[in-house]
mmCIF file with all atom_site columns, C-alpha atoms in Angstrom:
data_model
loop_
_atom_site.group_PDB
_atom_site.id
_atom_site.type_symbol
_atom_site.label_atom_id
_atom_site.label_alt_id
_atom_site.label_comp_id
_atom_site.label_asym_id
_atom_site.label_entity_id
_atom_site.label_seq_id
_atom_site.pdbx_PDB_ins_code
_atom_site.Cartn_x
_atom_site.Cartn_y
_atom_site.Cartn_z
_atom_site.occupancy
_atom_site.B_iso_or_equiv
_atom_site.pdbx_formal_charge
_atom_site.auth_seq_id
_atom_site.auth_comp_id
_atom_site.auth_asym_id
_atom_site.auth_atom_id
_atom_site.pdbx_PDB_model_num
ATOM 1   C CA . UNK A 1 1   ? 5.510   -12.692 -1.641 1.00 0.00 ? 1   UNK A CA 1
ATOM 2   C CA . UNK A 1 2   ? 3.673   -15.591 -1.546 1.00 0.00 ? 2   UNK A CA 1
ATOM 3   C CA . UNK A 1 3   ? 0.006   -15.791 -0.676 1.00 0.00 ? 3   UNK A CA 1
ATOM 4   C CA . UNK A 1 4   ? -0.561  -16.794 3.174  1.00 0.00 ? 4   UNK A CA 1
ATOM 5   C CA . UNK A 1 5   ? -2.579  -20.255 3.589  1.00 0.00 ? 5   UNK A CA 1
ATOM 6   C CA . UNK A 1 6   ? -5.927  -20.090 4.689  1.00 0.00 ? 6   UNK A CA 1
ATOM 7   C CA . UNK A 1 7   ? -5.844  -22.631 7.428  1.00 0.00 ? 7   UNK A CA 1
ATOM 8   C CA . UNK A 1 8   ? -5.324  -21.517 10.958 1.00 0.00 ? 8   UNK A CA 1
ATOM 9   C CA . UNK A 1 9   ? -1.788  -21.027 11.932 1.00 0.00 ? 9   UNK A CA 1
ATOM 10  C CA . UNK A 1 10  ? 0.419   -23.836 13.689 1.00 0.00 ? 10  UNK A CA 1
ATOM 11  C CA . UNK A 1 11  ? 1.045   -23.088 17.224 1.00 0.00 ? 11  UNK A CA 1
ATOM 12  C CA . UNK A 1 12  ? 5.437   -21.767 17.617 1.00 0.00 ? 12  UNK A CA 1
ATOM 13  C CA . UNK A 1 13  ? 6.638   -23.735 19.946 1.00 0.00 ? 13  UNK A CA 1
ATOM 14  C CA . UNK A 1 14  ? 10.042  -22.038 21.471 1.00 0.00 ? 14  UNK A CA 1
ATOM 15  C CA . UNK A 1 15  ? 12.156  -23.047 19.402 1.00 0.00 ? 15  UNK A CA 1
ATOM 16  C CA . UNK A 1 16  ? 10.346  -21.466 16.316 1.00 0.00 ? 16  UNK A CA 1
ATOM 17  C CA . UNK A 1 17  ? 10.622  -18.404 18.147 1.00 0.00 ? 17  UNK A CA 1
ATOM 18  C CA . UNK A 1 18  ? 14.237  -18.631 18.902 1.00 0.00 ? 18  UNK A CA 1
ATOM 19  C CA . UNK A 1 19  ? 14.415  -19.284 14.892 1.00 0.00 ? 19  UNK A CA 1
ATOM 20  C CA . UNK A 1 20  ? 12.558  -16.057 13.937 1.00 0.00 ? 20  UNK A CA 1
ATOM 21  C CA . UNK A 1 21  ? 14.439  -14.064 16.583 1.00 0.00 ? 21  UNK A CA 1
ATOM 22  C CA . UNK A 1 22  ? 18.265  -15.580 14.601 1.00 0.00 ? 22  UNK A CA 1
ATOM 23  C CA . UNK A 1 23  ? 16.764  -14.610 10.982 1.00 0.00 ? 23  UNK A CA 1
ATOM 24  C CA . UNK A 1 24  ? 15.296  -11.451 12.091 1.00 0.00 ? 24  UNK A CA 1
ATOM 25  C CA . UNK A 1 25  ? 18.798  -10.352 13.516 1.00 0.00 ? 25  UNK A CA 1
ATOM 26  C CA . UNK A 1 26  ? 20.866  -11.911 10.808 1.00 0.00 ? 26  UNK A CA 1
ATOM 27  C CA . UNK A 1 27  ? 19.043  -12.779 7.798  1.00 0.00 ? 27  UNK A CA 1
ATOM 28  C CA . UNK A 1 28  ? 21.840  -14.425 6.107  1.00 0.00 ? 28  UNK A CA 1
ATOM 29  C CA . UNK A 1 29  ? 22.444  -17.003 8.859  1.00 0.00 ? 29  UNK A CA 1
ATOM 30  C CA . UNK A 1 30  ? 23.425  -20.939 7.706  1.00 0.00 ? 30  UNK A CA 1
ATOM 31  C CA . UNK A 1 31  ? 21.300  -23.542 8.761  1.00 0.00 ? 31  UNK A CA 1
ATOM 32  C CA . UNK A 1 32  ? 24.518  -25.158 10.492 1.00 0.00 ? 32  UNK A CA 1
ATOM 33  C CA . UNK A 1 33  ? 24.897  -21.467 12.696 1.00 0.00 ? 33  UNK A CA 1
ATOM 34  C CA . UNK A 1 34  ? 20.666  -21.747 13.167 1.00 0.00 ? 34  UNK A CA 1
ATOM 35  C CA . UNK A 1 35  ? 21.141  -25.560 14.304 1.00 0.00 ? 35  UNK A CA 1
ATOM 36  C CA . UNK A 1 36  ? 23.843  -24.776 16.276 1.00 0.00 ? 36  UNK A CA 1
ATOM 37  C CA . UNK A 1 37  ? 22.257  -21.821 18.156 1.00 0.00 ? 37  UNK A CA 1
ATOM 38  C CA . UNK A 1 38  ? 18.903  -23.485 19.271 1.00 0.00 ? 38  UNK A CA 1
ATOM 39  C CA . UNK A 1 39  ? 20.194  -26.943 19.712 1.00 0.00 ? 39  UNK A CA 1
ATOM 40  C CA . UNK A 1 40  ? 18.300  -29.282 17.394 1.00 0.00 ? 40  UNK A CA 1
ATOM 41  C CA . UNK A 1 41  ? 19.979  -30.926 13.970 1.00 0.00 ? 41  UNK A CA 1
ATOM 42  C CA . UNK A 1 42  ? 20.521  -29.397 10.704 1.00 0.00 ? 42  UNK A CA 1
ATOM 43  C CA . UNK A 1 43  ? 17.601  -31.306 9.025  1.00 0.00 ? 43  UNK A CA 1
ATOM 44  C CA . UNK A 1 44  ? 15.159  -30.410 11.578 1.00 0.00 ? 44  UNK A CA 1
ATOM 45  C CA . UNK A 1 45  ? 16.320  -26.606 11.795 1.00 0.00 ? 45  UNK A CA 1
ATOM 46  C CA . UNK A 1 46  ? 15.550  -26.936 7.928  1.00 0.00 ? 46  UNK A CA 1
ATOM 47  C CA . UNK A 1 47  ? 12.224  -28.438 7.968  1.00 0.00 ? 47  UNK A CA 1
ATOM 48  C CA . UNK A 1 48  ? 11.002  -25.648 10.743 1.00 0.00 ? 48  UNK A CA 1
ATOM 49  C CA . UNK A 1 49  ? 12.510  -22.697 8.437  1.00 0.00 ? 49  UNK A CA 1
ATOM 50  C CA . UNK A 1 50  ? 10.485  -24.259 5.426  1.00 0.00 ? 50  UNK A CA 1
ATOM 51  C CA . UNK A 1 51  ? 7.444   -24.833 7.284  1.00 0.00 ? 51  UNK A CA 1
ATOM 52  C CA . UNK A 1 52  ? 7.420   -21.131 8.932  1.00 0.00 ? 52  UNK A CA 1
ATOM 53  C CA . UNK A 1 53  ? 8.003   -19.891 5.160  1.00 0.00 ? 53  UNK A CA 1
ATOM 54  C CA . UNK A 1 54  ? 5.195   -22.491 3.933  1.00 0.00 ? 54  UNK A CA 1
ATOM 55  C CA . UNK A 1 55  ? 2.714   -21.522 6.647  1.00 0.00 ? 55  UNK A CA 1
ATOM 56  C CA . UNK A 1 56  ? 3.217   -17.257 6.361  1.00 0.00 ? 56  UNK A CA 1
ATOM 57  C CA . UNK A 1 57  ? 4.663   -16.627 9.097  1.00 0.00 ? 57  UNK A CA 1
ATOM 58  C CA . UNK A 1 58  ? 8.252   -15.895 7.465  1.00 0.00 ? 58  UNK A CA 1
ATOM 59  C CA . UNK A 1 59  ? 7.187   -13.791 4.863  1.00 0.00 ? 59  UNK A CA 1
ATOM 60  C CA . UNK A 1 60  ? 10.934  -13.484 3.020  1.00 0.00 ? 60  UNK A CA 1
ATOM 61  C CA . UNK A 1 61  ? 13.916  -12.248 3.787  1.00 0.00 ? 61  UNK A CA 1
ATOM 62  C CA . UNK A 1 62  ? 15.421  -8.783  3.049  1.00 0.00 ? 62  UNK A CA 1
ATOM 63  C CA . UNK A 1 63  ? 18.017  -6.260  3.359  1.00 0.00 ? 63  UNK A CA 1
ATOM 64  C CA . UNK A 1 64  ? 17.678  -3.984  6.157  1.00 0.00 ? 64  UNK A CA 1
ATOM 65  C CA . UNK A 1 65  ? 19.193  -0.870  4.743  1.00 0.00 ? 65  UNK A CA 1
ATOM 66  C CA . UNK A 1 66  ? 20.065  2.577   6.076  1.00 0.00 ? 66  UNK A CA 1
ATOM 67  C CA . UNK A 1 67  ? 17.842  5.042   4.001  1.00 0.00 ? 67  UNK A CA 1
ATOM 68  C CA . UNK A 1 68  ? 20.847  8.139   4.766  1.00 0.00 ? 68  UNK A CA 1
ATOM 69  C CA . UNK A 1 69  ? 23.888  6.187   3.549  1.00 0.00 ? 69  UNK A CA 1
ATOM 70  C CA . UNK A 1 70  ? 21.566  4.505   0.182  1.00 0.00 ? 70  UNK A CA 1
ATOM 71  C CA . UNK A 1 71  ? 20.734  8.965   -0.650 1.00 0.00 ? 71  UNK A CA 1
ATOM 72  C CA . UNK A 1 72  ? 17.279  9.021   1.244  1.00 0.00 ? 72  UNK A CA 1
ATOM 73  C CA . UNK A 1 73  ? 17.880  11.503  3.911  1.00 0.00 ? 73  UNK A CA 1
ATOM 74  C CA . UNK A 1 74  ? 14.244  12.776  4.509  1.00 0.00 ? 74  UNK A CA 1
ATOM 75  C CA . UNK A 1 75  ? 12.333  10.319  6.261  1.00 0.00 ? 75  UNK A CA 1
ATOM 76  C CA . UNK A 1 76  ? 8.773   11.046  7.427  1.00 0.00 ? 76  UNK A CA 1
ATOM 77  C CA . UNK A 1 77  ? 5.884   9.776   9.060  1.00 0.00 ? 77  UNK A CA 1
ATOM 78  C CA . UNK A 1 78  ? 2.719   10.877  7.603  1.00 0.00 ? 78  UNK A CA 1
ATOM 79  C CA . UNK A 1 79  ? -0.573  10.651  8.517  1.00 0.00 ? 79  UNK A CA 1
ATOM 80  C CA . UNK A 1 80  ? -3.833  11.173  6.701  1.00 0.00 ? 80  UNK A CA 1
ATOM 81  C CA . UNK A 1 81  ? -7.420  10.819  7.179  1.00 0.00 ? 81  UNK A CA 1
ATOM 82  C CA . UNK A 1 82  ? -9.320  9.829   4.342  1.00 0.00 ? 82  UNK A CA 1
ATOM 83  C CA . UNK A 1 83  ? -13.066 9.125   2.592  1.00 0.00 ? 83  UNK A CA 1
ATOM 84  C CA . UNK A 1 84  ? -14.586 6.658   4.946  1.00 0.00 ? 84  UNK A CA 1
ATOM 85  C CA . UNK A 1 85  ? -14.744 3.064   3.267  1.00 0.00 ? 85  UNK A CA 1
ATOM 86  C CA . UNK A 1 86  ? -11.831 4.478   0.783  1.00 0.00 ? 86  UNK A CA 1
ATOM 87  C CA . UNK A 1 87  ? -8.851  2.663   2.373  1.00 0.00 ? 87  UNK A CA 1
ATOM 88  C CA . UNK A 1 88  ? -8.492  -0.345  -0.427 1.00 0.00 ? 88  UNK A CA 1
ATOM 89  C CA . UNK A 1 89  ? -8.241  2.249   -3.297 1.00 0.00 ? 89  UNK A CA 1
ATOM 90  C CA . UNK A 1 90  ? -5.951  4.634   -1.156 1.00 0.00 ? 90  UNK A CA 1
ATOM 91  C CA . UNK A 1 91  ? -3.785  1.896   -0.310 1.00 0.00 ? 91  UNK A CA 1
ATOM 92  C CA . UNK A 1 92  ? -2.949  0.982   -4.008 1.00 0.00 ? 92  UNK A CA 1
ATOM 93  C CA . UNK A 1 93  ? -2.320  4.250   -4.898 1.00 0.00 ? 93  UNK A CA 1
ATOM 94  C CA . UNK A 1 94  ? -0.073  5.009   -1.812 1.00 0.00 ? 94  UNK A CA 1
ATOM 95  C CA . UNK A 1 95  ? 1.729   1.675   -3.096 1.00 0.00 ? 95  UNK A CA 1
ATOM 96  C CA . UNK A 1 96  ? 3.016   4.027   -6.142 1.00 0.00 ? 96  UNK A CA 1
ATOM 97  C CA . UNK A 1 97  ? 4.160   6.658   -4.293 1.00 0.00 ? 97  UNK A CA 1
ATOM 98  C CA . UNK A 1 98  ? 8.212   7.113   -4.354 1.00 0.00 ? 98  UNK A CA 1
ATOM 99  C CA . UNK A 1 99  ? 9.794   6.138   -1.304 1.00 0.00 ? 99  UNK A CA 1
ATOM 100 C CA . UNK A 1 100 ? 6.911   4.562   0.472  1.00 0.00 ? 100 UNK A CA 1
ATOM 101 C CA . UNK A 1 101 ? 8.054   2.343   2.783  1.00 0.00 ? 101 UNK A CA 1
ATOM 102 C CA . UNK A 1 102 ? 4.865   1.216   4.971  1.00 0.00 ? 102 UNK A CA 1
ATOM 103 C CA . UNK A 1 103 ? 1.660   1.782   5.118  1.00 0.00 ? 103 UNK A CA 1
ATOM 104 C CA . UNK A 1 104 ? -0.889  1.227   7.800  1.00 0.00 ? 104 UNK A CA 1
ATOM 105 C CA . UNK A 1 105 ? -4.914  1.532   8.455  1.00 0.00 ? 105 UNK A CA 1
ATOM 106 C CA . UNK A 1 106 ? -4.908  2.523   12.137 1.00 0.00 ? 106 UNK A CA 1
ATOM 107 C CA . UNK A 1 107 ? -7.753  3.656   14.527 1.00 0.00 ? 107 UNK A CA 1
ATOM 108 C CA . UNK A 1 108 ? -7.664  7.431   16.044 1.00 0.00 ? 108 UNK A CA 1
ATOM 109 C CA . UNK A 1 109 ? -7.665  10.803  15.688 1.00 0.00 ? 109 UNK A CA 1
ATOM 110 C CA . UNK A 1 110 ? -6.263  9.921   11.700 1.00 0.00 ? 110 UNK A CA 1
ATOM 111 C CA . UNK A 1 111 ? -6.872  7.135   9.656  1.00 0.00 ? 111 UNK A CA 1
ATOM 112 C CA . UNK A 1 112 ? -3.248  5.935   7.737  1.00 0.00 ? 112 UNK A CA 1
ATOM 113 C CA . UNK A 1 113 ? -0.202  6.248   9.167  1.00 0.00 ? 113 UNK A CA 1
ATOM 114 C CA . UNK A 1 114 ? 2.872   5.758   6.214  1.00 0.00 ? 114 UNK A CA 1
ATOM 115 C CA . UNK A 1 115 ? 6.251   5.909   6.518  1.00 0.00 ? 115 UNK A CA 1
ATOM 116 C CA . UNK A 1 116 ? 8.053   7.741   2.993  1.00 0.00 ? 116 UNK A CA 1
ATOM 117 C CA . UNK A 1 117 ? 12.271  8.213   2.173  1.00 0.00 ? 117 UNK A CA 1
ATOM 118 C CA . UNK A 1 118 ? 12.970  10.780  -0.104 1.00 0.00 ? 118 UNK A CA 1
ATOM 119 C CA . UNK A 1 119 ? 16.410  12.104  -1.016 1.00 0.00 ? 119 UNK A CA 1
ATOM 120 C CA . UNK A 1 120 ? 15.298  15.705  0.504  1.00 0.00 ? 120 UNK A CA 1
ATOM 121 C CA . UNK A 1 121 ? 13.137  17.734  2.363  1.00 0.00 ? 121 UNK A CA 1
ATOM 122 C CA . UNK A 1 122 ? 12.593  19.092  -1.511 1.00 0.00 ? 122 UNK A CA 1
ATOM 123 C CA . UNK A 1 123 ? 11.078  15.931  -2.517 1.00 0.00 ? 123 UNK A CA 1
ATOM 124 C CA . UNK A 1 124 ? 9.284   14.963  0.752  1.00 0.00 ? 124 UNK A CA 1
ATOM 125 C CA . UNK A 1 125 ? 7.530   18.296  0.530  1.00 0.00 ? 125 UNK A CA 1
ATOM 126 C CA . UNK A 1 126 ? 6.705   17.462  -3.794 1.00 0.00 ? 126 UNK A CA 1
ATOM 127 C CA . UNK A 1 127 ? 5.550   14.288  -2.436 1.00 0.00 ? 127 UNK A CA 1
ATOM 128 C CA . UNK A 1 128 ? 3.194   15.533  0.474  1.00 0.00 ? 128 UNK A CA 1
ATOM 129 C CA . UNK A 1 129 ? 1.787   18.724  -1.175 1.00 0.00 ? 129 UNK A CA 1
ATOM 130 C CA . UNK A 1 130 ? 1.350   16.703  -5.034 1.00 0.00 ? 130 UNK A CA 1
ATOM 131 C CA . UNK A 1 131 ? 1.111   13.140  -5.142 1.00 0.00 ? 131 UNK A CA 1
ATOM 132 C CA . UNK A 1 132 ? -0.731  12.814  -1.533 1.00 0.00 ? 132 UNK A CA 1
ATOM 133 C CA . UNK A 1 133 ? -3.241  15.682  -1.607 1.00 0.00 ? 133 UNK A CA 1
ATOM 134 C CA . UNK A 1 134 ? -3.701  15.164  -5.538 1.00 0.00 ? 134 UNK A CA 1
ATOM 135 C CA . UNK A 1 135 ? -5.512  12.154  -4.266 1.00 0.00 ? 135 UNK A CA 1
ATOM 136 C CA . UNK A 1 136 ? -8.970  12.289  -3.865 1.00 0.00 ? 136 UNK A CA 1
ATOM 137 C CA . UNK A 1 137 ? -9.831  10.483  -1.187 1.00 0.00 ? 137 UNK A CA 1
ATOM 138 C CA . UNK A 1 138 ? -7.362  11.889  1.029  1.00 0.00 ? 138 UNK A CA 1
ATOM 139 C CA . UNK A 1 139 ? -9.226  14.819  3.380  1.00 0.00 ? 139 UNK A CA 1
ATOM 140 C CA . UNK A 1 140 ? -5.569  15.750  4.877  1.00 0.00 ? 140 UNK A CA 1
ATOM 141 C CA . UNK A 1 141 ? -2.328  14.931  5.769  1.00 0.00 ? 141 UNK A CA 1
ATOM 142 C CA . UNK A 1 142 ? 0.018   15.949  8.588  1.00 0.00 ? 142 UNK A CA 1
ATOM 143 C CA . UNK A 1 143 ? 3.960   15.000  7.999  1.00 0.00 ? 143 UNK A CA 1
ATOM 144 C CA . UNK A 1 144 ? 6.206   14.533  11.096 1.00 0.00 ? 144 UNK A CA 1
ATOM 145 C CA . UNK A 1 145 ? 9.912   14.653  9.779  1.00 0.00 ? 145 UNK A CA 1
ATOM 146 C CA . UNK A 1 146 ? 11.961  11.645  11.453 1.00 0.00 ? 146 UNK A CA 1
ATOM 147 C CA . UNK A 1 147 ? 15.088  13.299  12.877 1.00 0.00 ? 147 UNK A CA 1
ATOM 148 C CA . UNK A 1 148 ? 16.407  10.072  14.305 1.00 0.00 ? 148 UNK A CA 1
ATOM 149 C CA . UNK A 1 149 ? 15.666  6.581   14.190 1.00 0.00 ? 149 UNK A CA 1
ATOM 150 C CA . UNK A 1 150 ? 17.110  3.350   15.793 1.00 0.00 ? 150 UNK A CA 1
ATOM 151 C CA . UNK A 1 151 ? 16.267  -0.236  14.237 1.00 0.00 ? 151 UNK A CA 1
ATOM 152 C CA . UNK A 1 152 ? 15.588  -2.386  16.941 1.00 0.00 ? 152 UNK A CA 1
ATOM 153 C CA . UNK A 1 153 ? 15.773  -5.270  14.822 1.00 0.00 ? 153 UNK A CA 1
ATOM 154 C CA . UNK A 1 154 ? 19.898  -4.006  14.564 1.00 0.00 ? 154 UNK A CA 1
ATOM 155 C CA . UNK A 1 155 ? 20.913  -5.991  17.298 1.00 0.00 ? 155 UNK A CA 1
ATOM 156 C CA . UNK A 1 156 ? 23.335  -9.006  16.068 1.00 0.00 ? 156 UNK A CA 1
ATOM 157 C CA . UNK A 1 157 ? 26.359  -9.577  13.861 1.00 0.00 ? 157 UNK A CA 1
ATOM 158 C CA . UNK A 1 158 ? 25.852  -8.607  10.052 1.00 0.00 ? 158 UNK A CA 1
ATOM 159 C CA . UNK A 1 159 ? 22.275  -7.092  11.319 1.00 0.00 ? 159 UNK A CA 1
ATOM 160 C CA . UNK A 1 160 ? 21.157  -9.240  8.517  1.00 0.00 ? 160 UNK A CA 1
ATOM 161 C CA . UNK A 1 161 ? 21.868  -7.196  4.983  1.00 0.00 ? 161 UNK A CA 1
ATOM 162 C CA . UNK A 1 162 ? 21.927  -9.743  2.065  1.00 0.00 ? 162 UNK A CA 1
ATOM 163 C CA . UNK A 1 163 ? 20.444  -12.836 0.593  1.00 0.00 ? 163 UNK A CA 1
ATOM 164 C CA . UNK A 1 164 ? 18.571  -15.497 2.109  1.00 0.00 ? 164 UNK A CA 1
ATOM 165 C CA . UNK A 1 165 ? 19.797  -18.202 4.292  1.00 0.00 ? 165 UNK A CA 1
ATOM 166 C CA . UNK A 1 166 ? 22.634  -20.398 2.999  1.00 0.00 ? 166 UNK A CA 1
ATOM 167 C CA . UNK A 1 167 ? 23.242  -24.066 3.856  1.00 0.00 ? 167 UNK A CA 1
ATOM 168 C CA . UNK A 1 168 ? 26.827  -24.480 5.141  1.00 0.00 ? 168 UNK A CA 1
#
């Protein structure tokens, strides 16, 4: 990932939101089917991609994948509360952890919130009762097992699984 600029982000105007919304729903999208949808010309559809890419605000693109049918059954939210001032050196060594898949500093009654896939409730429960509590700067953990989940970035055609965007 590229490091974001430091200068203050460029206003999106709508049409740079109408861009994000295409590439977050199909990821693979041409810039012909981008032009086409939001009504400007292939060159200028082009130059907006590579300047929301150049300025951070497209980070990359990705495959959006479904953690059950890629053998990671057991998902789970959990949440721990840690050393105060701690969260820089917890967050690099939740990084290593197997299967994490976000990781958040959040305000409340706990102080990360992150998001695991293991292949089993075997190896969610090796994860949460090792790796996490073996960590000394984590006070305690509770784990909320995801029983269901709906991507509500799933919305279009192709959902956006593959590479990058390819000029047609």
């Amino acid at each position: 990932m590229a490091p974001v600029p430091s200068v203050p982000p460029r206003p999106l105007d709508p049409i740079d939101r109408s861009i994000m919304r295409l590439l977050q729903a199909d990821g693979r999208a041409s810039i012909r089917s981008v032009a086409e949808q939001v009504h400007v010309s292939r060159a200028n559809a082009y130059a907006r991609i590579n300047r929301l890419i150049d300025d951070g605000v497209i980070r990359g693109f990705t495959a959006r994948v479904n953690h059950e049918r890629a053998g990671q059954g057991a998902s789970a939210y959990i949440t721990l509360k840690i050393v105060q001032n701690s969260w820089r050196t917890v967050r690099e060594k939740l990084r290593e952890l197997p299967g994490a898949a976000h990781i958040a500093l959040v305000s409340g009654d706990f102080d990360v919130l992150l998001l695991v896939h293991t292949p089993d409730n075997r190896t969610l429960r090796e994860l949460v009762l090792t790796r996490l509590q073996s960590i000394p700067e984590v006070l305690s953990t509770r784990t909320l097992l995801v029983f269901e989940e709906t991507d509500l970035l799933d919305s279009g055609p192709g959902s956006g699984v593959g590479p990058a965007i390819t000029e047609e």
